[in-house]
Amino acid sequence: MDVVEELWARVTTPLPQLPMTVLVGALLAAAVVVLSPALWRPARTVVTIAHEGAHGLVALAAGRRLAGIRLHSDTSGLTVSAGRPTGLGMVLTCAAGYTGPALFGLGAAALLAAGHAVGLLWALLGLLALLLVQIRNWYGLWAVLATGAVVLAVTGWLPPAGQAAFAAAGTWFLLLAAPKTVLELQRARRRRAAPDSDADQLAGLTRLPAVLWVGLFLLVDVGALLLGGWWLLV
């Protein structure tokens, strides 16, 4: 019980606000990863985890039955759920993918701004554990386990200030990466390389043009970036 109480105290005790130099340094580090082609390719798997996890969470919230999630080495992914093939639940499930990473980042920014960096990392571990049981391929299993191992190592070995700095870098990464994936989506659609994209599926479900959905994804992601950045820096 003492160990549980000590862990709970660590998770729930607010930390002092991070210095501006640390927040800006975390922002610059995340920006380098997002803008560097060599670093973006492997880091994009983290965005795919958030993307497919968002599909899964919204599918469950909409009353659908989650049938499994796959993550692929080319940074694509697939979430399969069972239920009505049309309707609001299906629309929300499809729309969650490209907005999910940004909204996760926005929630993380809110926790960081409130001083709950350690709680944020443990919440991330919990979400990864929930995702793990839905993974249906070996690469996806490895990707989620590797991500979880990194977060677990940070929570176990770094002091609270180091954990907060890591959480800030991860938060900035999600906020910056989300709009980039939407721009990549539109470039792929322009080349007709993504005929079954989330935007095109939504077009079939709602009869609204796919490009309108791409614009909505981008609007949500940029809005989350601006709001999250405001919470962190102002």
Coordinates of C-alpha atoms in Angstrom, one line a residue:
M1 CA 0.0 0.0 0.0
D2 CA 2.9 2.4 0.7
V3 CA 4.2 1.9 -2.8
V4 CA 0.8 2.5 -4.3
E5 CA 0.3 5.6 -2.2
E6 CA 3.8 6.9 -3.1
L7 CA 3.1 6.3 -6.8
W8 CA -0.3 8.0 -6.6
A9 CA 1.3 11.0 -4.9
R10 CA 3.9 11.3 -7.7
V11 CA 1.3 11.1 -10.4
T12 CA -1.1 13.6 -8.8
T13 CA 1.2 16.2 -7.3
P14 CA 1.6 19.2 -9.6
L15 CA 5.1 20.2 -10.6
P16 CA 6.4 23.8 -10.8
Q17 CA 5.9 25.3 -14.2
L18 CA 8.6 24.5 -16.7
P19 CA 11.0 27.4 -17.4
M20 CA 10.4 29.1 -20.7
T21 CA 13.8 28.1 -22.0
V22 CA 12.9 24.4 -21.5
L23 CA 9.5 24.8 -23.2
V24 CA 11.1 26.6 -26.2
G25 CA 13.9 24.1 -26.3
A26 CA 11.3 21.3 -26.4
L27 CA 9.5 23.1 -29.2
L28 CA 12.6 23.4 -31.2
A29 CA 13.5 19.8 -30.7
A30 CA 10.1 18.7 -31.8
A31 CA 10.3 21.0 -34.8
V32 CA 13.6 19.5 -35.9
V33 CA 12.1 16.0 -35.8
V34 CA 9.0 17.0 -37.8
L35 CA 11.0 19.0 -40.4
S36 CA 13.9 16.6 -40.9
P37 CA 13.1 13.9 -43.4
A38 CA 15.5 11.5 -41.8
L39 CA 14.0 11.9 -38.4
W40 CA 10.4 12.3 -39.5
R41 CA 10.1 8.8 -41.1
P42 CA 10.7 6.8 -37.9
A43 CA 9.0 9.3 -35.6
R44 CA 5.8 9.3 -37.8
T45 CA 5.0 5.8 -36.3
V46 CA 4.1 7.6 -33.1
V47 CA 1.6 9.7 -35.0
T48 CA 0.2 6.6 -36.5
I49 CA -0.2 5.1 -33.1
A50 CA -2.2 8.2 -32.0
H51 CA -4.2 8.2 -35.3
E52 CA -5.3 4.6 -35.0
G53 CA -5.8 4.9 -31.3
A54 CA -8.2 7.8 -31.8
H55 CA -10.1 5.7 -34.4
G56 CA -10.4 2.9 -31.8
L57 CA -11.4 5.2 -28.9
V58 CA -14.1 7.0 -30.9
A59 CA -15.4 3.7 -32.3
L60 CA -15.9 2.3 -28.8
A61 CA -17.5 5.6 -27.6
A62 CA -19.9 5.4 -30.5
G63 CA -21.0 1.9 -29.6
R64 CA -19.1 0.1 -32.2
R65 CA -17.2 -3.2 -31.6
L66 CA -13.5 -2.8 -32.1
A67 CA -12.1 -5.8 -34.1
G68 CA -8.4 -4.9 -34.1
I69 CA -5.8 -2.4 -35.0
R70 CA -2.8 -2.9 -37.3
L71 CA 0.3 -0.7 -37.6
H72 CA 2.6 -1.0 -40.7
S73 CA 6.2 -0.3 -41.2
D74 CA 5.4 2.2 -44.0
T75 CA 3.7 4.3 -41.2
S76 CA 0.2 3.4 -42.4
G77 CA -2.4 1.7 -40.2
L78 CA -5.8 0.2 -40.1
T79 CA -8.5 0.1 -37.4
V80 CA -11.4 -2.3 -38.0
S81 CA -14.6 -1.9 -36.1
A82 CA -18.0 -3.6 -36.5
G83 CA -21.3 -1.9 -36.4
R84 CA -23.6 0.1 -38.7
P85 CA -21.7 1.0 -41.9
T86 CA -23.3 4.4 -42.0
G87 CA -24.5 7.0 -39.6
L88 CA -23.0 9.4 -37.1
G89 CA -21.0 6.8 -35.2
M90 CA -19.2 5.8 -38.4
V91 CA -18.6 9.4 -39.4
L92 CA -17.1 10.3 -36.1
T93 CA -14.9 7.2 -36.1
C94 CA -13.5 8.1 -39.6
A95 CA -13.1 11.7 -38.7
A96 CA -11.1 10.9 -35.5
G97 CA -7.9 9.7 -37.2
Y98 CA -6.4 12.9 -38.6
T99 CA -7.7 15.0 -35.7
G100 CA -6.8 12.6 -32.9
P101 CA -3.1 13.3 -32.6
A102 CA -3.7 17.0 -32.4
L103 CA -6.5 16.6 -29.8
F104 CA -4.2 14.2 -27.8
G105 CA -1.6 16.9 -28.0
L106 CA -4.1 19.6 -26.9
G107 CA -5.1 17.5 -23.9
A108 CA -1.4 16.9 -23.1
A109 CA -0.8 20.7 -23.2
A110 CA -3.6 21.2 -20.8
L111 CA -2.1 18.7 -18.3
L112 CA 1.3 20.2 -18.7
A113 CA 0.0 23.8 -18.2
A114 CA -1.6 22.5 -14.9
G115 CA 1.7 21.0 -13.8
H116 CA 0.7 17.3 -14.3
A117 CA 3.6 16.2 -16.5
V118 CA 4.1 13.0 -14.5
G119 CA 0.4 12.2 -14.6
L120 CA 0.4 12.8 -18.3
L121 CA 3.2 10.2 -18.8
W122 CA 1.3 7.6 -16.7
A123 CA -1.9 8.3 -18.6
L124 CA 0.0 7.7 -21.8
L125 CA 1.2 4.4 -20.5
G126 CA -2.4 3.4 -19.7
L127 CA -3.6 4.3 -23.2
L128 CA -0.7 2.4 -24.8
A129 CA -1.6 -0.7 -22.6
L130 CA -5.3 -0.4 -23.8
L131 CA -4.1 -0.1 -27.4
L132 CA -1.7 -3.1 -27.0
V133 CA -4.5 -5.6 -26.5
Q134 CA -6.1 -4.5 -29.8
I135 CA -3.0 -4.9 -31.9
R136 CA -3.3 -7.6 -34.5
N137 CA 0.2 -7.7 -36.3
W138 CA 3.8 -8.1 -35.2
Y139 CA 5.0 -4.7 -36.4
G140 CA 2.2 -3.0 -34.5
L141 CA 3.0 -5.0 -31.4
W142 CA 6.7 -4.0 -31.6
A143 CA 5.9 -0.3 -32.2
V144 CA 3.5 0.0 -29.2
L145 CA 5.9 -2.0 -26.9
A146 CA 8.9 0.1 -28.0
T147 CA 7.0 3.4 -27.4
G148 CA 5.7 2.2 -24.1
A149 CA 9.3 1.1 -23.1
V150 CA 10.6 4.6 -23.8
V151 CA 7.9 6.2 -21.7
L152 CA 8.3 3.7 -18.9
A153 CA 12.1 4.3 -18.9
V154 CA 11.5 8.1 -18.6
T155 CA 9.1 7.7 -15.7
G156 CA 11.4 5.3 -13.9
W157 CA 14.8 6.9 -14.5
L158 CA 14.5 10.6 -15.0
P159 CA 13.8 13.1 -12.2
P160 CA 10.5 15.0 -12.3
A161 CA 12.0 17.9 -14.2
G162 CA 13.4 15.5 -16.8
Q163 CA 10.0 13.8 -17.1
A164 CA 8.3 17.2 -17.6
A165 CA 10.8 18.2 -20.3
F166 CA 10.2 14.9 -22.1
A167 CA 6.4 15.3 -21.8
A168 CA 6.7 18.8 -23.2
A169 CA 8.7 17.6 -26.2
G170 CA 6.2 14.9 -26.9
T171 CA 3.3 17.3 -26.6
W172 CA 4.9 19.7 -29.1
F173 CA 5.7 16.8 -31.4
L174 CA 2.0 15.8 -31.6
L175 CA 0.8 19.3 -32.0
L176 CA 3.3 20.0 -34.9
A177 CA 3.1 16.6 -36.5
A178 CA -0.7 16.5 -36.9
P179 CA -1.0 19.3 -39.5
K180 CA 1.9 17.8 -41.4
T181 CA 0.1 14.5 -41.8
V182 CA -2.9 16.2 -43.2
L183 CA -0.8 18.0 -45.8
E184 CA 0.8 14.6 -46.7
L185 CA -2.7 13.2 -47.1
Q186 CA -3.7 15.9 -49.5
R187 CA -0.5 15.4 -51.5
A188 CA -1.2 11.7 -51.7
R189 CA -4.8 12.3 -52.8
R190 CA -3.6 14.7 -55.5
R191 CA -1.4 11.9 -56.9
R192 CA -4.4 9.5 -56.5
A193 CA -2.2 7.5 -54.2
A194 CA -4.8 7.3 -51.4
P195 CA -8.2 6.5 -52.9
D196 CA -9.5 4.9 -49.6
S197 CA -8.3 7.7 -47.3
D198 CA -10.3 8.8 -44.3
A199 CA -11.4 11.9 -46.2
D200 CA -12.6 9.9 -49.1
Q201 CA -14.5 7.5 -46.9
L202 CA -16.1 10.5 -45.2
A203 CA -17.1 11.8 -48.6
G204 CA -18.9 8.6 -49.3
L205 CA -20.6 8.6 -46.0
T206 CA -21.7 12.3 -46.0
R207 CA -21.7 13.3 -49.7
L208 CA -19.5 16.3 -48.7
P209 CA -16.3 16.6 -50.9
A210 CA -13.3 14.9 -49.6
V211 CA -11.2 18.1 -49.9
L212 CA -13.7 19.7 -47.5
W213 CA -12.9 17.0 -44.9
V214 CA -9.2 17.5 -45.5
G215 CA -9.7 21.2 -44.8
L216 CA -11.6 20.5 -41.7
F217 CA -8.9 18.1 -40.4
L218 CA -6.3 20.9 -41.0
L219 CA -8.5 23.5 -39.3
V220 CA -8.8 21.4 -36.2
D221 CA -5.1 20.5 -36.1
V222 CA -3.9 24.1 -36.6
G223 CA -6.4 25.3 -34.0
A224 CA -5.1 22.7 -31.5
L225 CA -1.5 23.8 -32.2
L226 CA -2.3 27.5 -31.7
L227 CA -4.4 26.8 -28.5
G228 CA -2.0 24.3 -27.1
G229 CA 1.0 26.6 -27.8
W230 CA -0.9 29.5 -26.1
W231 CA -1.5 27.3 -23.0
L232 CA 2.2 26.3 -22.8
L233 CA 3.9 29.6 -23.6
V234 CA 1.7 32.4 -22.4

